[in-house]
mmCIF file of C-alpha atoms and ligand atoms in Angstrom:
data_model
loop_
_atom_site.group_PDB
_atom_site.id
_atom_site.type_symbol
_atom_site.label_atom_id
_atom_site.label_comp_id
_atom_site.label_asym_id
_atom_site.label_seq_id
_atom_site.Cartn_x
_atom_site.Cartn_y
_atom_site.Cartn_z
ATOM 1 C CA MET J 655 -30.138 -20.433 30.480
ATOM 2 C CA SER J 656 -31.488 -19.040 33.710
ATOM 3 C CA SER J 657 -30.020 -18.433 37.116
ATOM 4 C CA ASP J 658 -31.516 -20.381 40.027
ATOM 5 C CA ASN J 659 -34.299 -17.924 40.826
ATOM 6 C CA GLY J 660 -35.586 -17.798 37.253
ATOM 7 C CA ILE J 661 -34.000 -14.534 36.078
ATOM 8 C CA ALA J 662 -32.599 -15.290 32.641
ATOM 9 C CA VAL J 663 -28.905 -15.296 31.852
ATOM 10 C CA ILE J 664 -28.664 -14.423 28.171
ATOM 11 C CA ASP J 665 -25.423 -15.169 26.346
ATOM 12 C CA LEU J 666 -24.727 -12.518 23.689
ATOM 13 C CA ALA J 667 -21.614 -14.296 22.246
ATOM 14 C CA ASP J 668 -23.264 -15.103 18.913
ATOM 15 C CA ILE J 669 -25.407 -11.985 18.561
ATOM 16 C CA ASP J 670 -23.886 -11.270 15.134
ATOM 17 C CA SER J 671 -24.922 -14.591 13.603
ATOM 18 C CA GLY J 672 -28.465 -14.903 12.196
ATOM 19 C CA PRO J 673 -29.545 -17.881 14.316
ATOM 20 C CA GLY J 674 -27.802 -16.456 17.397
ATOM 21 C CA PHE J 675 -29.635 -13.138 17.058
ATOM 22 C CA LYS J 676 -32.950 -14.942 16.625
ATOM 23 C CA ARG J 677 -32.425 -16.978 19.794
ATOM 24 C CA ILE J 678 -31.374 -13.897 21.728
ATOM 25 C CA CYS J 679 -34.502 -11.997 20.576
ATOM 26 C CA GLU J 680 -36.720 -14.866 21.802
ATOM 27 C CA GLU J 681 -34.962 -14.986 25.188
ATOM 28 C CA VAL J 682 -35.072 -11.193 25.508
ATOM 29 C CA ALA J 683 -38.825 -11.133 24.696
ATOM 30 C CA LYS J 684 -39.591 -13.693 27.370
ATOM 31 C CA ALA J 685 -37.365 -12.027 30.004
ATOM 32 C CA CYS J 686 -38.811 -8.556 29.347
ATOM 33 C CA GLU J 687 -42.380 -9.765 29.471
ATOM 34 C CA GLU J 688 -42.031 -11.937 32.584
ATOM 35 C CA TRP J 689 -39.416 -10.210 34.683
ATOM 36 C CA GLY J 690 -38.373 -6.867 33.178
ATOM 37 C CA PHE J 691 -34.872 -7.907 34.272
ATOM 38 C CA PHE J 692 -32.183 -10.279 32.903
ATOM 39 C CA HIS J 693 -28.426 -10.859 33.054
ATOM 40 C CA ILE J 694 -26.209 -10.709 29.976
ATOM 41 C CA ILE J 695 -22.832 -12.460 29.578
ATOM 42 C CA ASN J 696 -20.343 -12.115 26.746
ATOM 43 C CA HIS J 697 -21.749 -8.593 26.443
ATOM 44 C CA GLY J 698 -18.771 -7.186 24.540
ATOM 45 C CA VAL J 699 -17.690 -4.706 27.241
ATOM 46 C CA ASP J 700 -14.052 -5.346 27.966
ATOM 47 C CA MET J 701 -13.668 -6.809 31.461
ATOM 48 C CA SER J 702 -10.358 -5.129 32.116
ATOM 49 C CA LEU J 703 -12.024 -1.781 31.299
ATOM 50 C CA ILE J 704 -14.804 -2.594 33.786
ATOM 51 C CA ARG J 705 -12.211 -3.426 36.447
ATOM 52 C CA ARG J 706 -10.325 -0.152 35.772
ATOM 53 C CA THR J 707 -13.580 1.787 36.019
ATOM 54 C CA GLN J 708 -14.508 0.134 39.293
ATOM 55 C CA LYS J 709 -11.061 0.919 40.690
ATOM 56 C CA ALA J 710 -11.298 4.563 39.663
ATOM 57 C CA TYR J 711 -14.706 4.936 41.363
ATOM 58 C CA LYS J 712 -13.577 3.080 44.496
ATOM 59 C CA ASP J 713 -10.540 5.368 44.760
ATOM 60 C CA PHE J 714 -12.964 8.273 44.691
ATOM 61 C CA PHE J 715 -15.397 6.872 47.259
ATOM 62 C CA HIS J 716 -12.538 6.020 49.600
ATOM 63 C CA LEU J 717 -11.421 9.669 49.699
ATOM 64 C CA PRO J 718 -12.175 11.665 52.844
ATOM 65 C CA LYS J 719 -15.601 13.300 52.739
ATOM 66 C CA GLU J 720 -14.048 16.774 52.677
ATOM 67 C CA GLU J 721 -12.383 15.866 49.340
ATOM 68 C CA LYS J 722 -15.549 14.360 47.920
ATOM 69 C CA LYS J 723 -17.469 17.504 48.878
ATOM 70 C CA LYS J 724 -15.542 19.378 46.212
ATOM 71 C CA TYR J 725 -17.643 17.399 43.723
ATOM 72 C CA ALA J 726 -20.909 17.859 45.590
ATOM 73 C CA MET J 727 -24.031 17.521 43.474
ATOM 74 C CA THR J 728 -25.000 20.730 41.769
ATOM 75 C CA LYS J 729 -28.400 21.996 40.704
ATOM 76 C CA VAL J 730 -27.993 20.140 37.407
ATOM 77 C CA TYR J 731 -28.064 17.038 39.577
ATOM 78 C CA GLN J 732 -24.614 15.825 38.688
ATOM 79 C CA GLY J 733 -21.850 15.095 41.101
ATOM 80 C CA TRP J 734 -21.430 13.418 44.466
ATOM 81 C CA TYR J 735 -24.458 12.911 46.656
ATOM 82 C CA SER J 736 -24.615 11.739 50.234
ATOM 83 C CA PRO J 737 -27.909 12.442 52.028
ATOM 84 C CA GLU J 738 -26.328 13.216 55.376
ATOM 85 C CA LEU J 739 -24.615 16.307 53.891
ATOM 86 C CA TYR J 740 -27.654 17.879 52.443
ATOM 87 C CA ASP J 741 -30.194 18.294 55.197
ATOM 88 C CA ASP J 742 -31.145 21.860 54.370
ATOM 89 C CA SER J 743 -30.365 21.964 50.703
ATOM 90 C CA ASP J 744 -32.838 21.702 47.906
ATOM 91 C CA VAL J 745 -30.608 19.013 46.431
ATOM 92 C CA LYS J 746 -32.346 16.822 49.009
ATOM 93 C CA LYS J 747 -35.325 16.924 46.711
ATOM 94 C CA PHE J 748 -33.412 14.939 44.095
ATOM 95 C CA PRO J 749 -35.294 11.695 43.635
ATOM 96 C CA LEU J 750 -32.497 9.364 44.526
ATOM 97 C CA ASN J 751 -34.274 7.826 47.497
ATOM 98 C CA ILE J 752 -30.958 6.853 48.860
ATOM 99 C CA GLY J 753 -30.595 5.766 52.476
ATOM 100 C CA ASN J 754 -28.472 7.805 54.854
ATOM 101 C CA THR J 755 -25.363 5.699 54.730
ATOM 102 C CA SER J 756 -25.102 5.248 50.956
ATOM 103 C CA GLU J 757 -23.413 7.611 48.506
ATOM 104 C CA CYS J 758 -23.508 8.030 44.779
ATOM 105 C CA LEU J 759 -21.659 9.839 42.032
ATOM 106 C CA TYR J 760 -23.709 10.690 38.944
ATOM 107 C CA TYR J 761 -22.739 12.260 35.619
ATOM 108 C CA ILE J 762 -24.185 12.383 32.152
ATOM 109 C CA VAL J 763 -21.166 11.146 30.229
ATOM 110 C CA LEU J 764 -22.424 11.022 26.629
ATOM 111 C CA SER J 765 -24.668 13.738 25.263
ATOM 112 C CA ASP J 766 -25.261 15.863 22.167
ATOM 113 C CA ASN J 767 -26.259 18.786 24.342
ATOM 114 C CA PRO J 768 -24.154 21.823 23.322
ATOM 115 C CA ASN J 769 -23.421 22.628 27.012
ATOM 116 C CA HIS J 770 -22.198 19.157 27.716
ATOM 117 C CA GLU J 771 -18.520 19.990 27.700
ATOM 118 C CA THR J 772 -18.939 22.161 30.784
ATOM 119 C CA VAL J 773 -20.667 19.309 32.613
ATOM 120 C CA PHE J 774 -18.044 16.819 31.497
ATOM 121 C CA SER J 775 -15.291 18.987 32.910
ATOM 122 C CA LEU J 776 -16.840 18.594 36.389
ATOM 123 C CA ILE J 777 -16.045 14.858 36.524
ATOM 124 C CA PRO J 778 -13.092 14.098 38.851
ATOM 125 C CA PRO J 779 -10.017 14.161 36.535
ATOM 126 C CA ASP J 780 -8.710 10.772 37.663
ATOM 127 C CA LEU J 781 -11.984 9.163 36.668
ATOM 128 C CA ARG J 782 -12.750 11.076 33.469
ATOM 129 C CA PRO J 783 -10.818 9.177 30.688
ATOM 130 C CA THR J 784 -11.691 5.694 31.976
ATOM 131 C CA LEU J 785 -15.319 6.662 32.509
ATOM 132 C CA LEU J 786 -15.610 7.982 28.960
ATOM 133 C CA GLU J 787 -14.175 4.824 27.499
ATOM 134 C CA PHE J 788 -16.398 2.649 29.717
ATOM 135 C CA THR J 789 -19.555 4.585 28.873
ATOM 136 C CA LYS J 790 -18.952 4.376 25.131
ATOM 137 C CA GLU J 791 -18.555 0.593 25.316
ATOM 138 C CA VAL J 792 -21.569 0.177 27.550
ATOM 139 C CA ALA J 793 -23.734 2.391 25.347
ATOM 140 C CA ALA J 794 -22.716 0.301 22.306
ATOM 141 C CA ALA J 795 -23.759 -2.871 24.184
ATOM 142 C CA GLN J 796 -27.015 -1.134 25.164
ATOM 143 C CA GLU J 797 -27.705 -0.450 21.523
ATOM 144 C CA ARG J 798 -27.119 -4.108 20.590
ATOM 145 C CA VAL J 799 -29.598 -5.150 23.281
ATOM 146 C CA LEU J 800 -32.071 -2.487 22.194
ATOM 147 C CA ALA J 801 -31.909 -3.893 18.627
ATOM 148 C CA ALA J 802 -32.762 -7.343 19.971
ATOM 149 C CA MET J 803 -35.616 -5.801 21.969
ATOM 150 C CA SER J 804 -36.934 -4.032 18.860
ATOM 151 C CA VAL J 805 -36.972 -7.251 16.857
ATOM 152 C CA ALA J 806 -38.481 -9.066 19.840
ATOM 153 C CA LEU J 807 -41.379 -6.593 19.653
ATOM 154 C CA GLY J 808 -41.774 -7.335 15.928
ATOM 155 C CA LEU J 809 -40.208 -3.998 14.890
ATOM 156 C CA ASP J 810 -37.172 -3.024 12.790
ATOM 157 C CA ALA J 811 -33.879 -3.558 14.616
ATOM 158 C CA ALA J 812 -33.307 0.230 14.683
ATOM 159 C CA ALA J 813 -36.845 1.168 15.829
ATOM 160 C CA LEU J 814 -36.329 1.672 19.592
ATOM 161 C CA GLN J 815 -33.073 3.493 19.197
ATOM 162 C CA LYS J 816 -34.669 5.830 16.640
ATOM 163 C CA ARG J 817 -37.489 6.570 19.035
ATOM 164 C CA CYS J 818 -34.989 7.736 21.650
ATOM 165 C CA GLU J 819 -33.579 10.271 19.137
ATOM 166 C CA SER J 820 -30.247 11.662 20.309
ATOM 167 C CA ILE J 821 -29.548 9.874 23.541
ATOM 168 C CA ASP J 822 -27.908 10.911 26.799
ATOM 169 C CA VAL J 823 -26.056 8.234 28.726
ATOM 170 C CA GLY J 824 -25.671 8.841 32.463
ATOM 171 C CA ILE J 825 -23.547 6.740 34.754
ATOM 172 C CA ARG J 826 -24.361 6.502 38.418
ATOM 173 C CA ALA J 827 -22.038 4.725 40.774
ATOM 174 C CA ASN J 828 -23.813 3.713 44.010
ATOM 175 C CA TYR J 829 -21.552 3.073 46.955
ATOM 176 C CA TYR J 830 -22.705 1.091 49.967
ATOM 177 C CA PRO J 831 -19.864 1.226 52.500
ATOM 178 C CA LEU J 832 -19.118 -1.709 54.718
ATOM 179 C CA GLN J 833 -21.592 -1.456 57.591
ATOM 180 C CA THR J 834 -20.555 -1.801 61.165
ATOM 181 C CA GLU J 835 -22.847 -3.438 63.663
ATOM 182 C CA GLY J 836 -25.637 -1.226 64.912
ATOM 183 C CA LYS J 837 -25.479 1.109 61.936
ATOM 184 C CA ALA J 838 -28.275 1.098 59.399
ATOM 185 C CA VAL J 839 -27.418 -0.668 56.169
ATOM 186 C CA GLY J 840 -27.087 1.630 53.170
ATOM 187 C CA GLU J 841 -29.898 1.399 50.751
ATOM 188 C CA ILE J 842 -31.751 2.594 47.682
ATOM 189 C CA LEU J 843 -35.479 2.544 48.269
ATOM 190 C CA PRO J 844 -38.009 0.951 45.896
ATOM 191 C CA HIS J 845 -38.302 2.658 42.509
ATOM 192 C CA SER J 846 -38.449 1.967 38.793
ATOM 193 C CA ASP J 847 -36.044 3.620 36.339
ATOM 194 C CA LEU J 848 -37.319 6.262 33.888
ATOM 195 C CA PRO J 849 -34.853 5.718 30.951
ATOM 196 C CA ALA J 850 -35.308 3.299 28.070
ATOM 197 C CA ILE J 851 -32.905 0.638 29.365
ATOM 198 C CA VAL J 852 -30.505 0.353 32.243
ATOM 199 C CA PHE J 853 -27.413 -1.777 32.655
ATOM 200 C CA LEU J 854 -26.025 -2.473 36.128
ATOM 201 C CA PHE J 855 -22.700 -3.966 37.093
ATOM 202 C CA SER J 856 -22.415 -4.843 40.738
ATOM 203 C CA ASP J 857 -19.871 -7.630 40.629
ATOM 204 C CA THR J 858 -20.438 -10.548 42.948
ATOM 205 C CA VAL J 859 -21.699 -8.663 46.050
ATOM 206 C CA PRO J 860 -25.460 -9.274 46.341
ATOM 207 C CA GLY J 861 -27.932 -6.589 47.423
ATOM 208 C CA LEU J 862 -30.290 -5.918 44.476
ATOM 209 C CA GLU J 863 -33.883 -7.087 44.809
ATOM 210 C CA ILE J 864 -36.788 -6.862 42.403
ATOM 211 C CA ARG J 865 -40.503 -6.974 43.020
ATOM 212 C CA LYS J 866 -42.176 -9.944 41.428
ATOM 213 C CA ASP J 867 -45.865 -10.735 42.019
ATOM 214 C CA GLY J 868 -45.831 -8.630 45.197
ATOM 215 C CA ARG J 869 -42.714 -10.270 46.675
ATOM 216 C CA TRP J 870 -39.078 -9.099 46.834
ATOM 217 C CA VAL J 871 -36.802 -11.495 44.932
ATOM 218 C CA PRO J 872 -33.005 -11.183 45.379
ATOM 219 C CA VAL J 873 -31.029 -10.955 42.141
ATOM 220 C CA LYS J 874 -28.278 -13.513 42.562
ATOM 221 C CA PRO J 875 -25.034 -12.119 41.110
ATOM 222 C CA VAL J 876 -23.674 -13.772 37.961
ATOM 223 C CA PRO J 877 -19.884 -13.277 37.565
ATOM 224 C CA ASP J 878 -18.856 -10.701 34.887
ATOM 225 C CA ALA J 879 -22.494 -10.117 33.867
ATOM 226 C CA PHE J 880 -24.474 -6.935 33.520
ATOM 227 C CA VAL J 881 -27.988 -6.859 34.884
ATOM 228 C CA VAL J 882 -30.282 -5.336 32.283
ATOM 229 C CA ASN J 883 -33.633 -3.798 33.104
ATOM 230 C CA VAL J 884 -36.502 -2.273 31.175
ATOM 231 C CA GLY J 885 -37.121 1.383 32.059
ATOM 232 C CA ASP J 886 -40.451 3.209 32.253
ATOM 233 C CA SER J 887 -39.899 4.819 28.802
ATOM 234 C CA LEU J 888 -39.507 1.394 27.180
ATOM 235 C CA GLU J 889 -42.544 0.071 29.046
ATOM 236 C CA MET J 890 -44.521 2.953 27.527
ATOM 237 C CA MET J 891 -43.054 2.537 24.011
ATOM 238 C CA SER J 892 -43.807 -1.201 24.063
ATOM 239 C CA ASN J 893 -47.380 -0.384 25.199
ATOM 240 C CA GLY J 894 -46.852 -2.360 28.380
ATOM 241 C CA ARG J 895 -45.603 -5.551 26.758
ATOM 242 C CA PHE J 896 -42.158 -5.093 28.330
ATOM 243 C CA ARG J 897 -42.261 -4.322 32.065
ATOM 244 C CA SER J 898 -40.371 -1.749 34.044
ATOM 245 C CA VAL J 899 -40.099 -3.439 37.416
ATOM 246 C CA GLU J 900 -39.691 -1.966 40.878
ATOM 247 C CA HIS J 901 -36.368 -2.669 42.509
ATOM 248 C CA ARG J 902 -34.333 -1.703 45.581
ATOM 249 C CA ALA J 903 -30.864 -2.390 46.924
ATOM 250 C CA THR J 904 -28.937 -2.616 50.177
ATOM 251 C CA GLY J 905 -25.399 -2.885 51.368
ATOM 252 C CA ASN J 906 -24.248 -5.333 54.020
ATOM 253 C CA GLU J 907 -21.950 -5.965 56.927
ATOM 254 C CA THR J 908 -19.414 -8.333 55.322
ATOM 255 C CA GLU J 909 -18.320 -6.605 52.101
ATOM 256 C CA GLU J 910 -18.569 -3.119 50.711
ATOM 257 C CA ARG J 911 -20.785 -2.948 47.624
ATOM 258 C CA MET J 912 -20.621 -0.722 44.601
ATOM 259 C CA SER J 913 -22.821 -0.764 41.550
ATOM 260 C CA LEU J 914 -22.170 0.989 38.248
ATOM 261 C CA VAL J 915 -25.468 1.891 36.621
ATOM 262 C CA SER J 916 -25.730 3.065 33.022
ATOM 263 C CA PHE J 917 -28.941 4.926 32.149
ATOM 264 C CA TYR J 918 -29.674 4.983 28.423
ATOM 265 C CA MET J 919 -32.001 7.998 28.186
ATOM 266 C CA PRO J 920 -34.060 9.298 25.299
ATOM 267 C CA ALA J 921 -33.496 12.906 24.235
ATOM 268 C CA LYS J 922 -35.393 15.417 26.413
ATOM 269 C CA ALA J 923 -37.365 16.422 23.326
ATOM 270 C CA ALA J 924 -38.267 12.803 22.333
ATOM 271 C CA THR J 925 -41.938 11.919 22.557
ATOM 272 C CA ILE J 926 -42.493 8.847 24.707
ATOM 273 C CA ASP J 927 -45.687 6.944 23.892
ATOM 274 C CA PRO J 928 -46.770 3.542 22.600
ATOM 275 C CA ILE J 929 -45.266 2.753 19.167
ATOM 276 C CA GLN J 930 -47.974 2.951 16.527
ATOM 277 C CA GLU J 931 -47.098 -0.429 14.867
ATOM 278 C CA LEU J 932 -47.863 -2.205 18.173
ATOM 279 C CA LEU J 933 -51.407 -0.895 18.335
ATOM 280 C CA ASP J 934 -54.541 -2.335 16.803
ATOM 281 C CA GLU J 935 -58.131 -2.934 17.851
ATOM 282 C CA SER J 936 -57.226 -5.624 20.358
ATOM 283 C CA HIS J 937 -54.181 -3.683 21.575
ATOM 284 C CA PRO J 938 -55.377 -0.155 22.331
ATOM 285 C CA PRO J 939 -52.868 2.351 23.753
ATOM 286 C CA GLN J 940 -52.298 1.837 27.471
ATOM 287 C CA TYR J 941 -50.335 5.082 28.025
ATOM 288 C CA GLY J 942 -50.608 8.709 27.158
ATOM 289 C CA SER J 943 -47.821 10.658 25.496
ATOM 290 C CA ALA J 944 -45.162 12.884 27.082
ATOM 291 C CA LYS J 945 -41.818 14.450 26.277
ATOM 292 C CA TYR J 946 -38.972 12.669 28.076
ATOM 293 C CA GLY J 947 -37.687 15.960 29.493
ATOM 294 C CA ASP J 948 -41.112 16.776 30.968
ATOM 295 C CA MET J 949 -41.326 13.306 32.486
ATOM 296 C CA LEU J 950 -37.919 13.778 34.040
ATOM 297 C CA SER J 951 -38.869 17.165 35.538
ATOM 298 C CA ALA J 952 -42.112 15.747 36.894
ATOM 299 C CA LEU J 953 -40.231 12.809 38.401
ATOM 300 C CA ILE J 954 -37.685 15.092 40.071
ATOM 301 C CA SER J 955 -40.397 17.204 41.618
ATOM 302 C CA GLN J 956 -42.386 14.165 42.877
ATOM 303 C CA ARG J 957 -39.430 12.092 44.073
ATOM 304 C CA LEU J 958 -39.323 8.432 43.203
ATOM 305 C CA ASN J 959 -42.071 6.400 44.722
ATOM 306 C CA GLY J 960 -42.160 2.827 43.521
ATOM 307 C CA LYS J 961 -43.907 2.702 40.138
ATOM 308 C CA ALA J 962 -46.338 5.522 40.973
ATOM 309 C CA PHE J 963 -44.916 7.788 38.302
ATOM 310 C CA VAL J 964 -45.268 5.536 35.249
ATOM 311 C CA ASN J 965 -48.628 4.353 36.554
ATOM 312 C CA SER J 966 -49.818 7.965 36.621
ATOM 313 C CA LEU J 967 -49.275 8.097 32.837
ATOM 314 C CA LYS J 968 -51.507 5.069 32.228
ATOM 315 C CA ILE J 969 -54.782 5.501 30.423
ATOM 316 C CA LYS J 970 -57.602 4.524 32.742
ATOM 317 C CA SER J 971 -59.894 2.002 31.121
HETATM 318 C C1 OGA R 1735 -30.303 2.636 40.536
HETATM 319 C C2 OGA R 1735 -30.440 1.286 41.163
HETATM 320 C C3 OGA R 1735 -29.450 -0.569 42.350
HETATM 321 C C4 OGA R 1735 -28.109 -0.998 42.918
HETATM 322 O O1 OGA R 1735 -29.241 3.228 40.694
HETATM 323 O O2 OGA R 1735 -31.285 3.044 39.851
HETATM 324 O O3 OGA R 1735 -31.486 0.709 41.116
HETATM 325 O O4 OGA R 1735 -27.918 -2.197 43.048
HETATM 326 N N1 OGA R 1735 -29.386 0.735 41.828
HETATM 327 O O5 OGA R 1735 -27.295 -0.134 43.251
HETATM 328 NI NI1 NI R 1736 -32.797 1.680 39.624
#
């Protein structure tokens, strides 16, 4: 099935049956090669949990700015971020490329990092339990999709997850307040995402656009679906077969918009490079090799700039 602009809508309802999984792998392969983006329905993440999570985030974003400032983004790049508040701070260097009227709240929710408990305790208490439950369910769905992607590449179902080693899952809520006339519309500027895969839930308010053959294509919302996209790390691991595509987003003047974005990130120590089994004489490696943590630091220091970062890791032929 595909939505009216050609971006696939993949139904995961029968992912646990042999024929269902095979069909899903074929659809995933096509979507990742052509678009780098697709929708999933019947994704297994409980809708009432999604609604509770949305509500908890909206309650936070609707607080007065003075309250939200208590959770202001720290040097570990977690917390609340609003560009207008950070003119002179080095937090401004964070590569969020977020327009002046948008806000976001970002935390790494799942991690094996021994210091993680301290970070977790920074999450607003009213959000914390729901967010933990939400992130666990989304990460499980991300692993089901990653298994389909692995098989789609001709690998073992566990291959991509294994390559990520111990993962971190970060959730970023982007908030685009209702815009009044004459005020610039909140936005996230063009970028690609560094992680392996990314799930986005933005409900039925449009605003996300992806770059396809040099043109910006709006992603038409599909009710109750997650938008899935290939990250730069997966593009590299798949040796360019799966595409990490540039995207951007805006708010609007008729409805406030909020997106919940789940970043499934390889361990900082994981080596990101083309998977050996995908290489042969006619498929030489297209990318060099780098540790995920080093890629992340480089990205933070360069700021996001379209796909410039992943392209800089390409082997010149
Ligand atoms: C992101 C992103 C798009 C959106 O957070 O990386 O691309 O619709 N967000 O908010
Ligand atoms: Ni993004």
